[in-house]
One Martini backbone bead per residue (centre of mass of N, CA, C, O) as a GRO file, in nm:
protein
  295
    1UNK     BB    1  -3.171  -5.311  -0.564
    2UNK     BB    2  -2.900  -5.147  -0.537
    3UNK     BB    3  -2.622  -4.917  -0.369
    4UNK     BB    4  -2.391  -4.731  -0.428
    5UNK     BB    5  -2.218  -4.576  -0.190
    6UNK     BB    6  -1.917  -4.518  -0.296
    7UNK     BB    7  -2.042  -4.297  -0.503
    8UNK     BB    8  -2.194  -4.109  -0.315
    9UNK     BB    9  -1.936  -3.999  -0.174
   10UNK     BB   10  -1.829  -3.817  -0.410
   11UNK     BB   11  -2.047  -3.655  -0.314
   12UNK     BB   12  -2.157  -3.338  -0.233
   13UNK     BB   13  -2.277  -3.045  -0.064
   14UNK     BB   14  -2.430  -2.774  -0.173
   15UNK     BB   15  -2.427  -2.438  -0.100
   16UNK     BB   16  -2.728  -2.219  -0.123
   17UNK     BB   17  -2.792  -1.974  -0.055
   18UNK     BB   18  -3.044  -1.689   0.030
   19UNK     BB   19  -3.145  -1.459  -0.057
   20UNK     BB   20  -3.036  -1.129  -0.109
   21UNK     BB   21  -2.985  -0.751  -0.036
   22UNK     BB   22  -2.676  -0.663  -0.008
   23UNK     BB   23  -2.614  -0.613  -0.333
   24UNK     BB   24  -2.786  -0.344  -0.328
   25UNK     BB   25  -2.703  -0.193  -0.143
   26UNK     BB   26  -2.433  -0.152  -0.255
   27UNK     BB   27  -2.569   0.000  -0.511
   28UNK     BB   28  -2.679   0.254  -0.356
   29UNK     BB   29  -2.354   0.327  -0.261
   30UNK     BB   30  -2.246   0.391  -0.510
   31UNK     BB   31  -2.422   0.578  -0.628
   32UNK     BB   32  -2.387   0.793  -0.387
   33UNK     BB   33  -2.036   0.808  -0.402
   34UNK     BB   34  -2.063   0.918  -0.749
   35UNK     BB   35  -2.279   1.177  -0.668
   36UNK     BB   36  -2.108   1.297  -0.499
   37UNK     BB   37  -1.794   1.292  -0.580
   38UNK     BB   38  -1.881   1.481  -0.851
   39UNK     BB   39  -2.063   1.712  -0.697
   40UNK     BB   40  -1.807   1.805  -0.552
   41UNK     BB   41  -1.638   1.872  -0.793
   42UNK     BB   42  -1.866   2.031  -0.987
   43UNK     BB   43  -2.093   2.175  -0.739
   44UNK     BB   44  -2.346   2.024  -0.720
   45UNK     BB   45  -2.623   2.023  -0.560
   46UNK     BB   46  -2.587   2.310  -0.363
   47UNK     BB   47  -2.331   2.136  -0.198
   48UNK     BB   48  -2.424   1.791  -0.109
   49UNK     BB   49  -2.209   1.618  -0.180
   50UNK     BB   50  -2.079   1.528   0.071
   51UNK     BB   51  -2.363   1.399   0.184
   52UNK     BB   52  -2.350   1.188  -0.057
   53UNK     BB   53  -2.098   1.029   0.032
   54UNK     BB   54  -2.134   0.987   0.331
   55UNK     BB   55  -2.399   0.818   0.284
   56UNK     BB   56  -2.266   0.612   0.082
   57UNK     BB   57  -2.038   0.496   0.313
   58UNK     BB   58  -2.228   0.394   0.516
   59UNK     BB   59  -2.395   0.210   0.340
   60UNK     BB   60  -2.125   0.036   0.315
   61UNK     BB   61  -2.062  -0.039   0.579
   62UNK     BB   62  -2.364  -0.141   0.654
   63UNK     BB   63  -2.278  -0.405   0.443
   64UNK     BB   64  -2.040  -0.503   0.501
   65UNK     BB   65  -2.115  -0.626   0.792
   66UNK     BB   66  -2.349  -0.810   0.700
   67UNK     BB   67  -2.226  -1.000   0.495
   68UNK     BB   68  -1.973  -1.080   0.673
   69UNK     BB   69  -2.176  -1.202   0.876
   70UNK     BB   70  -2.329  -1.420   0.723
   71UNK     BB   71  -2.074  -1.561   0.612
   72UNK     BB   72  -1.968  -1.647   0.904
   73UNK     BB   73  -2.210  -1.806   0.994
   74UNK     BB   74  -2.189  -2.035   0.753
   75UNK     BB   75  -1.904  -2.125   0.783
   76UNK     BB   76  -1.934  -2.145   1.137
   77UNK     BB   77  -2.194  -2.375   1.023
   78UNK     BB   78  -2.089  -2.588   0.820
   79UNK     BB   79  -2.213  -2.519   0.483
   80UNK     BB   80  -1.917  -2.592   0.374
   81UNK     BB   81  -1.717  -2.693   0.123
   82UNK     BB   82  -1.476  -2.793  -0.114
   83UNK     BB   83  -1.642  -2.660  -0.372
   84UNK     BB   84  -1.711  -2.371  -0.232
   85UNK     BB   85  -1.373  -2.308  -0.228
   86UNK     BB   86  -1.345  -2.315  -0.515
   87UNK     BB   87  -1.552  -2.094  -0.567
   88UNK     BB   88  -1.398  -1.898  -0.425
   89UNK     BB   89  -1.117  -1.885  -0.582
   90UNK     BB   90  -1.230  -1.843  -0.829
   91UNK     BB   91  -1.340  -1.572  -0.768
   92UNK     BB   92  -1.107  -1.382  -0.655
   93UNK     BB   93  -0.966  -1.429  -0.918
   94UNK     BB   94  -1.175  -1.247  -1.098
   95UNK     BB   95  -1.175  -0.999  -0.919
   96UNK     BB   96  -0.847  -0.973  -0.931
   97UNK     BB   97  -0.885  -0.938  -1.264
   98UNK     BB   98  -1.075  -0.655  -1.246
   99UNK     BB   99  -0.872  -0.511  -1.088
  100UNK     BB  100  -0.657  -0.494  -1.310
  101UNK     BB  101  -0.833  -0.338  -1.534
  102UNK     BB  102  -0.901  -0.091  -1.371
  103UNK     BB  103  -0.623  -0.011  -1.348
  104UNK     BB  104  -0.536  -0.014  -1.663
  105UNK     BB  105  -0.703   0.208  -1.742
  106UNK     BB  106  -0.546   0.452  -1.557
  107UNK     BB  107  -0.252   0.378  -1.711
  108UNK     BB  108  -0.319   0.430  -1.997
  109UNK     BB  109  -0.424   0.744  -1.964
  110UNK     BB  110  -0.179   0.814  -1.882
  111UNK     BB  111   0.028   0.724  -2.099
  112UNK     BB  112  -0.143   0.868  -2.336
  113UNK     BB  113  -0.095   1.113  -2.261
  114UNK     BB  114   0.225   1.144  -2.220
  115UNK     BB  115   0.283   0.973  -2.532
  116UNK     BB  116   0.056   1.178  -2.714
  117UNK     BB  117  -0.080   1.440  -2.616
  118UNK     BB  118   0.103   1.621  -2.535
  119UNK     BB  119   0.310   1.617  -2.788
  120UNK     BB  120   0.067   1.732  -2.972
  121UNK     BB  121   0.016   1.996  -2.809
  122UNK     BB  122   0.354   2.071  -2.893
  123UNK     BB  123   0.379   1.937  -3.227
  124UNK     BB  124   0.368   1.672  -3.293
  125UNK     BB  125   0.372   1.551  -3.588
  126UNK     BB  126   0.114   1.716  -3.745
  127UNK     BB  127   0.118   1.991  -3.514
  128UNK     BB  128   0.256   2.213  -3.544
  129UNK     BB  129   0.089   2.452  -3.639
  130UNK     BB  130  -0.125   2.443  -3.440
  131UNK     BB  131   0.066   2.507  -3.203
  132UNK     BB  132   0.167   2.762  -3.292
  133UNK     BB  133  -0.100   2.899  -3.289
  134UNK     BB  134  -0.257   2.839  -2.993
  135UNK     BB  135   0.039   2.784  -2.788
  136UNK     BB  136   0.311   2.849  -2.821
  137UNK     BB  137   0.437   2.817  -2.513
  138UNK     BB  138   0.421   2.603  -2.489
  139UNK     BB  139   0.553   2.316  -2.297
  140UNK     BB  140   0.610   1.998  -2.316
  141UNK     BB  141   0.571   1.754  -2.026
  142UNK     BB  142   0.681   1.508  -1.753
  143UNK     BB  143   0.508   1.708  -1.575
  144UNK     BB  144   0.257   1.897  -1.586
  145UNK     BB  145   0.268   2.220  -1.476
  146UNK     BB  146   0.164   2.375  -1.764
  147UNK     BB  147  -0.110   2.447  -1.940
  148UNK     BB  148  -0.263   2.587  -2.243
  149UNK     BB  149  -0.413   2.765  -2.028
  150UNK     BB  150  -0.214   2.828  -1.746
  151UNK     BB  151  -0.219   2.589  -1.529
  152UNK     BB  152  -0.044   2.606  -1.217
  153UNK     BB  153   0.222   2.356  -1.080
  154UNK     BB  154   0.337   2.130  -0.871
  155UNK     BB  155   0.543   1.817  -0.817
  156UNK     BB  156   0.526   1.557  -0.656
  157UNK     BB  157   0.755   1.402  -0.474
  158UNK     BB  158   0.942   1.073  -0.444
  159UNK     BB  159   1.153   1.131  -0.155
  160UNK     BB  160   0.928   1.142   0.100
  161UNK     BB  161   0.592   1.016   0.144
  162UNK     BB  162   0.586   0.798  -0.094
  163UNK     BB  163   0.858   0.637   0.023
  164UNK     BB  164   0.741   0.569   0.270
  165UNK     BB  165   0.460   0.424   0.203
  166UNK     BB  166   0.640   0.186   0.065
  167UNK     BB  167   0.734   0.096   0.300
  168UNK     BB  168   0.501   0.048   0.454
  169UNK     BB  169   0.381  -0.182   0.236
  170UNK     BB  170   0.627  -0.389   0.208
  171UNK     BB  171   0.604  -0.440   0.524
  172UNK     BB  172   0.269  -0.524   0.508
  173UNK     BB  173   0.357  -0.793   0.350
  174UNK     BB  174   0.564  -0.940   0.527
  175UNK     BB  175   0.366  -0.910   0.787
  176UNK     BB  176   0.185  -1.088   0.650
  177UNK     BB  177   0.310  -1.360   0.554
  178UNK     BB  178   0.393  -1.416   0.867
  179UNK     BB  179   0.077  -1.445   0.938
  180UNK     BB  180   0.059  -1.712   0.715
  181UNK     BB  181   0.239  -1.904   0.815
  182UNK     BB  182   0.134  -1.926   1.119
  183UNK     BB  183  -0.120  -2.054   1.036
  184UNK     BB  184  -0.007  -2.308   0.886
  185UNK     BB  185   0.121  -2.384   1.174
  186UNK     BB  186  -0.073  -2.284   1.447
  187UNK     BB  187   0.036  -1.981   1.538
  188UNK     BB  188  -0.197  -1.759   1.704
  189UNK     BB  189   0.015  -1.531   1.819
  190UNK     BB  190   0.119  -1.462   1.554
  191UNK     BB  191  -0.084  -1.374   1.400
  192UNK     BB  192  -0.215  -1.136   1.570
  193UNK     BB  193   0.033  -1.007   1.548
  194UNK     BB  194   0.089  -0.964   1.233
  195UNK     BB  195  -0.157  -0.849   1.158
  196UNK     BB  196  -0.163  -0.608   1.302
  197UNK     BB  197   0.077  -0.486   1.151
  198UNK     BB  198  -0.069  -0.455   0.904
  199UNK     BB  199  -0.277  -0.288   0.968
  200UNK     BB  200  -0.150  -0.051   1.087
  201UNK     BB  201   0.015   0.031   0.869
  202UNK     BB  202  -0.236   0.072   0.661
  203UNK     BB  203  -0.317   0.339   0.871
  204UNK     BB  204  -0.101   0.474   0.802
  205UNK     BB  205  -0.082   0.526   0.497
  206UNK     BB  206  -0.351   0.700   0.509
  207UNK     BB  207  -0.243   0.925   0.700
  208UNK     BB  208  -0.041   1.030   0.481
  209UNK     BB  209  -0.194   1.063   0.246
  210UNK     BB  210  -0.322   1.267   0.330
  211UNK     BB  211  -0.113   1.470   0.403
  212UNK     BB  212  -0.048   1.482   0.133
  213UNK     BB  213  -0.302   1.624   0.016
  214UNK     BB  214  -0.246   1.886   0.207
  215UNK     BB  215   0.042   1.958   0.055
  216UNK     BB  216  -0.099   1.948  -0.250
  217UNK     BB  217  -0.308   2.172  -0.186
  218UNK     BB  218  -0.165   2.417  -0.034
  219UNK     BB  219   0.147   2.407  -0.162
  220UNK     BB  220   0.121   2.345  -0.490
  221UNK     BB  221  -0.104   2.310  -0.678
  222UNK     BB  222  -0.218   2.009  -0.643
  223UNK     BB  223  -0.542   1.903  -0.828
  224UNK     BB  224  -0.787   1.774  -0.990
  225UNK     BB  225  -0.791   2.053  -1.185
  226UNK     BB  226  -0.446   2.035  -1.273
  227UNK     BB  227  -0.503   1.881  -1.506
  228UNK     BB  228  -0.366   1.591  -1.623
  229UNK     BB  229  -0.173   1.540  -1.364
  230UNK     BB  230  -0.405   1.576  -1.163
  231UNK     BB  231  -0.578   1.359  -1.207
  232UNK     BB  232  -0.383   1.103  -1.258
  233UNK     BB  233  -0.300   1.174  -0.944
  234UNK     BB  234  -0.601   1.105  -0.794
  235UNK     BB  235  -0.673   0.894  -1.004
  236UNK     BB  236  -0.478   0.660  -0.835
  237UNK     BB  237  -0.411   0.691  -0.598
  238UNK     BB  238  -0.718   0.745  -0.459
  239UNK     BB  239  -0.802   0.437  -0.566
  240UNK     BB  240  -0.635   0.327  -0.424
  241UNK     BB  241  -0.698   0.422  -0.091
  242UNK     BB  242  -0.945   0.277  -0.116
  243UNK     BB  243  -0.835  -0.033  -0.136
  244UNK     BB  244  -0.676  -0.012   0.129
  245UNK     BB  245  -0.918   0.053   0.320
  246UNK     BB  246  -1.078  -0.232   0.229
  247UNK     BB  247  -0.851  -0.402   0.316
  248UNK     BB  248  -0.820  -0.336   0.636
  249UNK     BB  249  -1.077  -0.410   0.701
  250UNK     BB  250  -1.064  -0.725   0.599
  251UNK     BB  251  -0.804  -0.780   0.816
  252UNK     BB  252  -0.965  -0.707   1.074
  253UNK     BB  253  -1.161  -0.913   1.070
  254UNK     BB  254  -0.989  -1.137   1.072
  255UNK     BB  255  -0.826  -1.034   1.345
  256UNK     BB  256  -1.115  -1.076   1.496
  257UNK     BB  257  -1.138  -1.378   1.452
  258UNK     BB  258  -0.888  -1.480   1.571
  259UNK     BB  259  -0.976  -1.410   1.864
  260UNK     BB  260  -1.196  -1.601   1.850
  261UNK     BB  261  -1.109  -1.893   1.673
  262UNK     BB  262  -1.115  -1.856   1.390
  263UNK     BB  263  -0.972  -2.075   1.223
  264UNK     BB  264  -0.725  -2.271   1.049
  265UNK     BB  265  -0.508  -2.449   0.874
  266UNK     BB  266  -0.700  -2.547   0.655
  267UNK     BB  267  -0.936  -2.337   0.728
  268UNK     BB  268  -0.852  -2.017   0.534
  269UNK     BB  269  -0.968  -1.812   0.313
  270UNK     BB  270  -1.009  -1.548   0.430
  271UNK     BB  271  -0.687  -1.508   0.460
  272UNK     BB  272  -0.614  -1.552   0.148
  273UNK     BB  273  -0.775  -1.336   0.008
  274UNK     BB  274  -0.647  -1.075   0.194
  275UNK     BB  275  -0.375  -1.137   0.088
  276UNK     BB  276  -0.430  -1.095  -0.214
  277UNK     BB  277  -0.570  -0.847  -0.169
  278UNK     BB  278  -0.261  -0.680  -0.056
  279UNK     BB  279  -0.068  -0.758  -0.260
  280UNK     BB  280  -0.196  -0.606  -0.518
  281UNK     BB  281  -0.198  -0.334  -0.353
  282UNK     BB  282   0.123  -0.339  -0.357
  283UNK     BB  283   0.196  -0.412  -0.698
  284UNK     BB  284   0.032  -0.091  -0.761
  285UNK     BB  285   0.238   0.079  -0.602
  286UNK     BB  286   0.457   0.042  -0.734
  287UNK     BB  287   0.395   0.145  -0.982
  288UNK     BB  288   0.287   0.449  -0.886
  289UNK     BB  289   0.588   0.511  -0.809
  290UNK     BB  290   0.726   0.474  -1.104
  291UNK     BB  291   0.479   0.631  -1.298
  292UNK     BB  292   0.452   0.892  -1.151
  293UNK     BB  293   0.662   0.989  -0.946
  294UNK     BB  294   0.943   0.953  -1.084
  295UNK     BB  295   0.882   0.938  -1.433
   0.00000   0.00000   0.00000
């Protein structure tokens, strides 16, 4: 009895990792970061929101850290195939289309106030009567600077720090593009300036939006408590800034791989990944600037 060996070769060997912690220490991480930043916003446990938000915080970051270390010692230990690199692709175009419903649940909540909620505290529809009996003064419009309760502030503008941050997240894409250009021709020198200039860029972008929520809370009393465009305006913003900062994470990481020697012309998907979701990351600020900031 013989054995087709060519037949035997079109099979790979397919690399199963062993049983993480990772993922657990992950879920304790977002628990802390969920009940930290809800009780700093609500008030509640004494106060000690903010120390729970940090310690949720510290231990994403030592779970990022590990994990990413684990995966990289199995890359650059030879143990994947081109198997391994399919179902990478696929998981990530899976994920970023997980974070696409993400973003379109509260663009979805945005539009809803917009064009149905306000409308009708103002009286669209057959709540005239409601309306004139309970708001009278009630002014619907978008931006709501004023809710029916009484809450006013002021809108924030597209023309200031939001454009400059528009274009610096647009150079952070064009300059992460030669970056991975660069990649695929094997120049090197040509990678390490033009990621740097990615991840640098996306940290300018994260100190000017603090700069925008100081500007925001000091001078405008435009807060997450002030009513629905309050809301609408830092939960968009806000979690659009925590993707820009995970993903800055990613691509810092990758142009430290990048400085030690590793990836190749063939073999990076790990800077395709950071790449793909640096460019998504890039157009929900697109949509967050035209239909917050401007319209």
């Amino acid at each position: 009895m013989t054995t087709d060996t060519n037949t035997d070769a079109q099979y790979e060997n397919y690399y199963v990792p062993a049983q993480s912690k990772w993922p657990i220490v992950g879920a304790i991480a977002l628990f802390f970061i969920a009940m930290g930043a809800g009780s700093t916003v609500a008030g509640l446990f004494g106060g000690n929101g903010p120390w729970m938000l940090l310690i949720g915080t510290g231990i994403l970051m030592f779970m990022l850290f590990g994990w990413f270390r684990d995966v990289i010692h199995e890359s650059m230990g030879g143990l994947y195939s081109a198997q391994m690199d399919r179902s990478f692709r696929q998981g990530m175009s899976w994920f970023i289309f997980s974070e696409v419903m993400f973003f379109a649940a509260f663009f979805g909540a945005l539009f809803y106030a917009r064009i149905i909620a306000v409308p009708w505290l103002g009286g669209a529809s057959n709540n005239a009567m409601t309306a004139a009996v309970l708001w009278p003064d009630f002014i619907p419009g978008w931006p709501l600077v004023k809710t029916p309760g009484g809450t006013e502030t002021t809108a924030m503008g597209a023309w200031g720090l939001p454009l400059i941050n528009t274009i610096i997240l647009l150079a952070s894409s064009v300059t992460l593009h030669f970056a991975h250009v660069a990649m695929e021709e094997g120049n090197r020198q040509r990678v390490k300036l033009f990621l740097g200039v990615t991840v640098l860029l996306g940290w300018i972008f994260l100190g000017l939006q603090v700069e925008e929520y100081v500007h925001a809370y000091q001078e405008l009393n435009l807060r997450l408590d002030s009513g629905i465009y309050g809301n609408t305006f830092f939960l968009l913003t806000g979690f659009h800034g925590m993707h820009v900062f995970l993903g800055s994470i990613i691509l810092f990481i990758i142009w430290l791989r990048v400085l030690k020697g590793h990836m190749t012309p063939e073999h990076h998907f790990a800077f395709q990944a950071g790449a793909w979701y640096w460019h998504f990351v890039d157009v929900v600020w697109l949509c967050l600037f035209v239909f917050v900031y401007i319209l």
